[in-house]
Amino acid sequence: MGYRTGIGYDLHRLTSGRKLFLGGIEIPYIHGLLGHSDADVLLHAICDALLGAIGEGDIGELFPDTDPRYDGISSRELLKIVYELVAKKNFSIVNVDTVVVAEEPKLFPFKKQMRQAIAGILNIKEDSVNIKAKTNEGIGEIGDKLAIAAYAIVTVVSGEDK
Ligand code: MG
């Protein structure tokens, strides 16, 4: 089956009264992301990219927001479940590349910790996970600090072709 790639995208609104979780870690900020789970937009984009690569639909099919089991769940748990599905289908993850689009907060100081968290869940080396942090140049909803978006692309290889 060889090498396969998948793409993922997600966006969540920023709101007061929630903690900000991004890339599997908590980041100090005045607002957090709104969602059924902890709304970790980066981990959700990675989940979707992985599901895309292995041909298993999307995160909304796997974890419906009507299901109380996923109420307030850590997205690290969701990514673990997706990783188990990848492993069960006999795929290994080659690399994960991502873009986070956030006007605030500055993510540079947290990139290493996020890479470590993601690599740990996916059982790959830290340098196989890349995070690029961008602003939206003050334009649109993201520029107005109303939302944070993330993009992810992953490559996987099937067990027989490793
Ligand atoms: Mg989401």
mmCIF file of N, CA and C in Angstrom, residues 42-142:
data_model
loop_
_atom_site.group_PDB
_atom_site.id
_atom_site.type_symbol
_atom_site.label_atom_id
_atom_site.label_comp_id
_atom_site.label_asym_id
_atom_site.label_seq_id
_atom_site.Cartn_x
_atom_site.Cartn_y
_atom_site.Cartn_z
ATOM 1 N N LEU A 42 -5.255 22.264 17.393
ATOM 2 C CA LEU A 42 -4.098 21.653 16.722
ATOM 3 C C LEU A 42 -4.196 20.130 16.757
ATOM 4 N N LEU A 43 -4.534 19.575 17.914
ATOM 5 C CA LEU A 43 -4.671 18.118 17.983
ATOM 6 C C LEU A 43 -5.835 17.638 17.109
ATOM 7 N N HIS A 44 -6.891 18.436 17.014
ATOM 8 C CA HIS A 44 -8.020 18.043 16.155
ATOM 9 C C HIS A 44 -7.595 18.007 14.681
ATOM 10 N N ALA A 45 -6.814 18.993 14.257
ATOM 11 C CA ALA A 45 -6.342 19.003 12.866
ATOM 12 C C ALA A 45 -5.443 17.786 12.606
ATOM 13 N N ILE A 46 -4.614 17.432 13.593
ATOM 14 C CA ILE A 46 -3.743 16.255 13.430
ATOM 15 C C ILE A 46 -4.585 14.973 13.385
ATOM 16 N N CYS A 47 -5.599 14.879 14.233
ATOM 17 C CA CYS A 47 -6.513 13.711 14.189
ATOM 18 C C CYS A 47 -7.107 13.564 12.794
ATOM 19 N N ASP A 48 -7.598 14.654 12.234
ATOM 20 C CA ASP A 48 -8.234 14.600 10.911
ATOM 21 C C ASP A 48 -7.227 14.239 9.822
ATOM 22 N N ALA A 49 -6.003 14.752 9.930
ATOM 23 C CA ALA A 49 -4.975 14.418 8.936
ATOM 24 C C ALA A 49 -4.662 12.922 8.987
ATOM 25 N N LEU A 50 -4.563 12.384 10.204
ATOM 26 C CA LEU A 50 -4.290 10.942 10.345
ATOM 27 C C LEU A 50 -5.445 10.111 9.806
ATOM 28 N N LEU A 51 -6.670 10.513 10.148
ATOM 29 C CA LEU A 51 -7.844 9.780 9.666
ATOM 30 C C LEU A 51 -7.907 9.836 8.140
ATOM 31 N N GLY A 52 -7.543 10.983 7.580
ATOM 32 C CA GLY A 52 -7.509 11.117 6.124
ATOM 33 C C GLY A 52 -6.494 10.180 5.495
ATOM 34 N N ALA A 53 -5.313 10.108 6.099
ATOM 35 C CA ALA A 53 -4.247 9.277 5.537
ATOM 36 C C ALA A 53 -4.617 7.795 5.523
ATOM 37 N N ILE A 54 -5.384 7.369 6.543
ATOM 38 C CA ILE A 54 -5.728 5.934 6.607
ATOM 39 C C ILE A 54 -7.139 5.653 6.078
ATOM 40 N N GLY A 55 -7.782 6.677 5.509
ATOM 41 C CA GLY A 55 -9.093 6.481 4.884
ATOM 42 C C GLY A 55 -10.197 6.163 5.865
ATOM 43 N N GLU A 56 -10.204 6.870 7.016
ATOM 44 C CA GLU A 56 -11.203 6.576 8.054
ATOM 45 C C GLU A 56 -12.086 7.772 8.378
ATOM 46 N N GLY A 57 -12.393 8.587 7.387
ATOM 47 C CA GLY A 57 -13.377 9.658 7.593
ATOM 48 C C GLY A 57 -12.829 10.849 8.346
ATOM 49 N N ASP A 58 -13.591 11.341 9.331
ATOM 50 C CA ASP A 58 -13.144 12.523 10.064
ATOM 51 C C ASP A 58 -13.477 12.426 11.545
ATOM 52 N N ILE A 59 -12.957 13.386 12.275
ATOM 53 C CA ILE A 59 -13.049 13.390 13.743
ATOM 54 C C ILE A 59 -14.502 13.477 14.224
ATOM 55 N N GLY A 60 -15.351 14.171 13.437
ATOM 56 C CA GLY A 60 -16.759 14.299 13.801
ATOM 57 C C GLY A 60 -17.515 12.975 13.717
ATOM 58 N N GLU A 61 -17.096 12.112 12.807
ATOM 59 C CA GLU A 61 -17.715 10.781 12.693
ATOM 60 C C GLU A 61 -17.268 9.886 13.844
ATOM 61 N N LEU A 62 -15.987 9.998 14.179
ATOM 62 C CA LEU A 62 -15.415 9.131 15.206
ATOM 63 C C LEU A 62 -15.847 9.558 16.612
ATOM 64 N N PHE A 63 -15.912 10.867 16.837
ATOM 65 C CA PHE A 63 -16.259 11.399 18.164
ATOM 66 C C PHE A 63 -17.411 12.398 18.024
ATOM 67 N N PRO A 64 -18.656 11.930 17.849
ATOM 68 C CA PRO A 64 -19.781 12.863 17.651
ATOM 69 C C PRO A 64 -19.966 13.783 18.860
ATOM 70 N N ASP A 65 -20.241 15.070 18.595
ATOM 71 C CA ASP A 65 -20.361 16.009 19.726
ATOM 72 C C ASP A 65 -21.682 15.845 20.469
ATOM 73 N N THR A 66 -22.501 14.896 20.009
ATOM 74 C CA THR A 66 -23.729 14.567 20.741
ATOM 75 C C THR A 66 -23.466 13.455 21.759
ATOM 76 N N ASP A 67 -22.260 12.880 21.713
ATOM 77 C CA ASP A 67 -21.933 11.757 22.591
ATOM 78 C C ASP A 67 -21.350 12.287 23.905
ATOM 79 N N PRO A 68 -22.070 12.060 25.028
ATOM 80 C CA PRO A 68 -21.610 12.609 26.319
ATOM 81 C C PRO A 68 -20.254 12.064 26.770
ATOM 82 N N ARG A 69 -19.809 10.949 26.185
ATOM 83 C CA ARG A 69 -18.491 10.385 26.539
ATOM 84 C C ARG A 69 -17.356 11.355 26.229
ATOM 85 N N TYR A 70 -17.592 12.249 25.254
ATOM 86 C CA TYR A 70 -16.511 13.146 24.822
ATOM 87 C C TYR A 70 -16.657 14.554 25.382
ATOM 88 N N ASP A 71 -17.620 14.692 26.318
ATOM 89 C CA ASP A 71 -17.858 15.991 26.947
ATOM 90 C C ASP A 71 -16.662 16.368 27.820
ATOM 91 N N GLY A 72 -15.991 17.452 27.462
ATOM 92 C CA GLY A 72 -14.866 17.929 28.267
ATOM 93 C C GLY A 72 -13.619 17.061 28.200
ATOM 94 N N ILE A 73 -13.602 16.078 27.292
ATOM 95 C CA ILE A 73 -12.469 15.147 27.201
ATOM 96 C C ILE A 73 -11.210 15.884 26.725
ATOM 97 N N SER A 74 -10.059 15.418 27.212
ATOM 98 C CA SER A 74 -8.794 15.957 26.724
ATOM 99 C C SER A 74 -8.593 15.472 25.290
ATOM 100 N N SER A 75 -8.193 16.380 24.418
ATOM 101 C CA SER A 75 -7.955 15.986 23.028
ATOM 102 C C SER A 75 -6.761 15.043 22.910
ATOM 103 N N ARG A 76 -5.920 15.001 23.945
ATOM 104 C CA ARG A 76 -4.841 14.004 23.962
ATOM 105 C C ARG A 76 -5.435 12.602 23.915
ATOM 106 N N GLU A 77 -6.561 12.413 24.611
ATOM 107 C CA GLU A 77 -7.236 11.104 24.600
ATOM 108 C C GLU A 77 -7.791 10.796 23.206
ATOM 109 N N LEU A 78 -8.332 11.820 22.551
ATOM 110 C CA LEU A 78 -8.869 11.625 21.195
ATOM 111 C C LEU A 78 -7.741 11.238 20.237
ATOM 112 N N LEU A 79 -6.602 11.940 20.345
ATOM 113 C CA LEU A 79 -5.471 11.641 19.468
ATOM 114 C C LEU A 79 -4.939 10.233 19.731
ATOM 115 N N LYS A 80 -4.958 9.810 20.998
ATOM 116 C CA LYS A 80 -4.525 8.443 21.338
ATOM 117 C C LYS A 80 -5.409 7.410 20.651
ATOM 118 N N ILE A 81 -6.713 7.654 20.670
ATOM 119 C CA ILE A 81 -7.661 6.721 20.037
ATOM 120 C C ILE A 81 -7.401 6.659 18.529
ATOM 121 N N VAL A 82 -7.159 7.825 17.920
ATOM 122 C CA VAL A 82 -6.866 7.870 16.482
ATOM 123 C C VAL A 82 -5.542 7.144 16.199
ATOM 124 N N TYR A 83 -4.549 7.376 17.048
ATOM 125 C CA TYR A 83 -3.255 6.698 16.871
ATOM 126 C C TYR A 83 -3.431 5.173 16.932
ATOM 127 N N GLU A 84 -4.257 4.710 17.872
ATOM 128 C CA GLU A 84 -4.497 3.260 17.989
ATOM 129 C C GLU A 84 -5.133 2.702 16.717
ATOM 130 N N LEU A 85 -6.001 3.496 16.106
ATOM 131 C CA LEU A 85 -6.627 3.096 14.838
ATOM 132 C C LEU A 85 -5.581 3.004 13.720
ATOM 133 N N VAL A 86 -4.673 3.967 13.701
ATOM 134 C CA VAL A 86 -3.575 3.970 12.717
ATOM 135 C C VAL A 86 -2.731 2.702 12.889
ATOM 136 N N ALA A 87 -2.374 2.411 14.146
ATOM 137 C CA ALA A 87 -1.528 1.245 14.444
ATOM 138 C C ALA A 87 -2.267 -0.052 14.114
ATOM 139 N N LYS A 88 -3.569 -0.095 14.428
ATOM 140 C CA LYS A 88 -4.384 -1.286 14.167
ATOM 141 C C LYS A 88 -4.437 -1.592 12.672
ATOM 142 N N LYS A 89 -4.431 -0.548 11.857
ATOM 143 C CA LYS A 89 -4.454 -0.744 10.401
ATOM 144 C C LYS A 89 -3.047 -0.959 9.837
ATOM 145 N N ASN A 90 -2.093 -1.139 10.757
ATOM 146 C CA ASN A 90 -0.709 -1.482 10.393
ATOM 147 C C ASN A 90 0.024 -0.367 9.641
ATOM 148 N N PHE A 91 -0.307 0.872 10.000
ATOM 149 C CA PHE A 91 0.434 2.015 9.446
ATOM 150 C C PHE A 91 1.374 2.576 10.505
ATOM 151 N N SER A 92 2.520 3.094 10.073
ATOM 152 C CA SER A 92 3.408 3.855 10.951
ATOM 153 C C SER A 92 3.398 5.303 10.481
ATOM 154 N N ILE A 93 3.542 6.210 11.426
ATOM 155 C CA ILE A 93 3.545 7.636 11.083
ATOM 156 C C ILE A 93 4.974 8.052 10.738
ATOM 157 N N VAL A 94 5.131 8.659 9.570
ATOM 158 C CA VAL A 94 6.456 9.119 9.123
ATOM 159 C C VAL A 94 6.726 10.506 9.693
ATOM 160 N N ASN A 95 5.844 11.449 9.414
ATOM 161 C CA ASN A 95 6.002 12.794 9.979
ATOM 162 C C ASN A 95 4.683 13.539 10.004
ATOM 163 N N VAL A 96 4.664 14.573 10.822
ATOM 164 C CA VAL A 96 3.486 15.435 10.988
ATOM 165 C C VAL A 96 3.977 16.870 10.830
ATOM 166 N N ASP A 97 3.377 17.613 9.929
ATOM 167 C CA ASP A 97 3.715 19.032 9.801
ATOM 168 C C ASP A 97 2.445 19.846 10.014
ATOM 169 N N THR A 98 2.581 20.959 10.718
ATOM 170 C CA THR A 98 1.385 21.714 11.098
ATOM 171 C C THR A 98 1.602 23.222 10.992
ATOM 172 N N VAL A 99 0.491 23.931 10.899
ATOM 173 C CA VAL A 99 0.489 25.399 10.981
ATOM 174 C C VAL A 99 -0.602 25.784 11.977
ATOM 175 N N VAL A 100 -0.258 26.620 12.937
ATOM 176 C CA VAL A 100 -1.267 27.185 13.838
ATOM 177 C C VAL A 100 -1.387 28.664 13.502
ATOM 178 N N VAL A 101 -2.619 29.117 13.291
ATOM 179 C CA VAL A 101 -2.843 30.526 12.984
ATOM 180 C C VAL A 101 -3.540 31.171 14.182
ATOM 181 N N ALA A 102 -2.772 31.975 14.915
ATOM 182 C CA ALA A 102 -3.285 32.608 16.132
ATOM 183 C C ALA A 102 -2.668 33.992 16.249
ATOM 184 N N GLU A 103 -3.506 34.983 16.467
ATOM 185 C CA GLU A 103 -2.976 36.345 16.644
ATOM 186 C C GLU A 103 -2.248 36.446 17.983
ATOM 187 N N GLU A 104 -2.809 35.796 18.981
ATOM 188 C CA GLU A 104 -2.255 35.716 20.333
ATOM 189 C C GLU A 104 -2.600 34.350 20.891
ATOM 190 N N PRO A 105 -1.898 33.833 21.864
ATOM 191 C CA PRO A 105 -0.637 34.317 22.401
ATOM 192 C C PRO A 105 0.537 33.925 21.509
ATOM 193 N N LYS A 106 1.706 34.435 21.816
ATOM 194 C CA LYS A 106 2.921 34.022 21.103
ATOM 195 C C LYS A 106 3.200 32.555 21.442
ATOM 196 N N LEU A 107 3.337 31.729 20.416
ATOM 197 C CA LEU A 107 3.470 30.288 20.659
ATOM 198 C C LEU A 107 4.913 29.794 20.670
ATOM 199 N N PHE A 108 5.821 30.642 20.200
ATOM 200 C CA PHE A 108 7.219 30.207 20.098
ATOM 201 C C PHE A 108 7.754 29.551 21.381
ATOM 202 N N PRO A 109 7.500 30.160 22.563
ATOM 203 C CA PRO A 109 8.066 29.571 23.787
ATOM 204 C C PRO A 109 7.505 28.178 24.112
ATOM 205 N N PHE A 110 6.395 27.791 23.485
ATOM 206 C CA PHE A 110 5.731 26.532 23.826
ATOM 207 C C PHE A 110 5.885 25.448 22.760
ATOM 208 N N LYS A 111 6.542 25.810 21.655
ATOM 209 C CA LYS A 111 6.617 24.870 20.526
ATOM 210 C C LYS A 111 7.281 23.538 20.898
ATOM 211 N N LYS A 112 8.391 23.625 21.636
ATOM 212 C CA LYS A 112 9.126 22.404 21.968
ATOM 213 C C LYS A 112 8.263 21.466 22.818
ATOM 214 N N GLN A 113 7.588 22.056 23.796
ATOM 215 C CA GLN A 113 6.723 21.267 24.673
ATOM 216 C C GLN A 113 5.554 20.643 23.887
ATOM 217 N N MET A 114 5.011 21.385 22.930
ATOM 218 C CA MET A 114 3.918 20.858 22.105
ATOM 219 C C MET A 114 4.421 19.706 21.238
ATOM 220 N N ARG A 115 5.604 19.901 20.641
ATOM 221 C CA ARG A 115 6.172 18.841 19.786
ATOM 222 C C ARG A 115 6.405 17.570 20.596
ATOM 223 N N GLN A 116 6.917 17.753 21.816
ATOM 224 C CA GLN A 116 7.166 16.599 22.686
ATOM 225 C C GLN A 116 5.865 15.881 23.028
ATOM 226 N N ALA A 117 4.833 16.666 23.332
ATOM 227 C CA ALA A 117 3.545 16.069 23.710
ATOM 228 C C ALA A 117 2.965 15.265 22.548
ATOM 229 N N ILE A 118 3.005 15.855 21.353
ATOM 230 C CA ILE A 118 2.422 15.189 20.175
ATOM 231 C C ILE A 118 3.249 13.955 19.807
ATOM 232 N N ALA A 119 4.573 14.098 19.792
ATOM 233 C CA ALA A 119 5.451 12.974 19.452
ATOM 234 C C ALA A 119 5.258 11.825 20.437
ATOM 235 N N GLY A 120 5.058 12.170 21.707
ATOM 236 C CA GLY A 120 4.853 11.147 22.741
ATOM 237 C C GLY A 120 3.592 10.338 22.490
ATOM 238 N N ILE A 121 2.514 11.015 22.130
ATOM 239 C CA ILE A 121 1.240 10.324 21.876
ATOM 240 C C ILE A 121 1.350 9.460 20.617
ATOM 241 N N LEU A 122 2.048 9.980 19.604
ATOM 242 C CA LEU A 122 2.097 9.287 18.309
ATOM 243 C C LEU A 122 3.270 8.310 18.208
ATOM 244 N N ASN A 123 4.066 8.240 19.294
ATOM 245 C CA ASN A 123 5.162 7.271 19.328
ATOM 246 C C ASN A 123 6.171 7.500 18.191
ATOM 247 N N ILE A 124 6.479 8.764 17.933
ATOM 248 C CA ILE A 124 7.491 9.117 16.926
ATOM 249 C C ILE A 124 8.483 10.100 17.557
ATOM 250 N N LYS A 125 9.578 10.353 16.845
ATOM 251 C CA LYS A 125 10.593 11.265 17.385
ATOM 252 C C LYS A 125 10.096 12.705 17.322
ATOM 253 N N GLU A 126 10.643 13.509 18.224
ATOM 254 C CA GLU A 126 10.221 14.912 18.301
ATOM 255 C C GLU A 126 10.476 15.641 16.974
ATOM 256 N N ASP A 127 11.570 15.290 16.293
ATOM 257 C CA ASP A 127 11.862 16.003 15.036
ATOM 258 C C ASP A 127 11.018 15.501 13.862
ATOM 259 N N SER A 128 10.136 14.543 14.129
ATOM 260 C CA SER A 128 9.158 14.140 13.111
ATOM 261 C C SER A 128 7.855 14.919 13.243
ATOM 262 N N VAL A 129 7.813 15.815 14.230
ATOM 263 C CA VAL A 129 6.633 16.681 14.429
ATOM 264 C C VAL A 129 7.085 18.127 14.273
ATOM 265 N N ASN A 130 6.463 18.853 13.393
ATOM 266 C CA ASN A 130 6.830 20.255 13.194
ATOM 267 C C ASN A 130 5.617 21.164 13.423
ATOM 268 N N ILE A 131 5.888 22.278 14.077
ATOM 269 C CA ILE A 131 4.816 23.255 14.335
ATOM 270 C C ILE A 131 5.260 24.609 13.817
ATOM 271 N N LYS A 132 4.447 25.193 12.967
ATOM 272 C CA LYS A 132 4.718 26.548 12.483
ATOM 273 C C LYS A 132 3.630 27.465 13.027
ATOM 274 N N ALA A 133 4.049 28.522 13.689
ATOM 275 C CA ALA A 133 3.079 29.450 14.281
ATOM 276 C C ALA A 133 3.035 30.722 13.445
ATOM 277 N N LYS A 134 1.818 31.094 13.040
ATOM 278 C CA LYS A 134 1.619 32.309 12.234
ATOM 279 C C LYS A 134 0.569 33.174 12.909
ATOM 280 N N THR A 135 0.596 34.461 12.611
ATOM 281 C CA THR A 135 -0.548 35.316 12.948
ATOM 282 C C THR A 135 -1.366 35.477 11.673
ATOM 283 N N ASN A 136 -2.502 36.149 11.792
ATOM 284 C CA ASN A 136 -3.301 36.437 10.593
ATOM 285 C C ASN A 136 -3.149 37.903 10.192
ATOM 286 N N GLU A 137 -2.038 38.513 10.644
ATOM 287 C CA GLU A 137 -1.732 39.906 10.290
ATOM 288 C C GLU A 137 -2.866 40.860 10.660
ATOM 289 N N GLY A 138 -3.579 40.515 11.748
ATOM 290 C CA GLY A 138 -4.634 41.400 12.244
ATOM 291 C C GLY A 138 -5.900 41.430 11.399
ATOM 292 N N ILE A 139 -5.997 40.501 10.447
ATOM 293 C CA ILE A 139 -7.129 40.529 9.506
ATOM 294 C C ILE A 139 -8.151 39.435 9.857
ATOM 295 N N GLY A 140 -9.424 39.767 9.689
ATOM 296 C CA GLY A 140 -10.490 38.769 9.840
ATOM 297 C C GLY A 140 -10.695 38.335 11.287
ATOM 298 N N GLU A 141 -11.468 37.248 11.465
ATOM 299 C CA GLU A 141 -11.843 36.786 12.800
ATOM 300 C C GLU A 141 -10.625 36.332 13.600
ATOM 301 N N ILE A 142 -9.682 35.685 12.921
ATOM 302 C CA ILE A 142 -8.487 35.222 13.634
ATOM 303 C C ILE A 142 -7.645 36.434 14.032
#
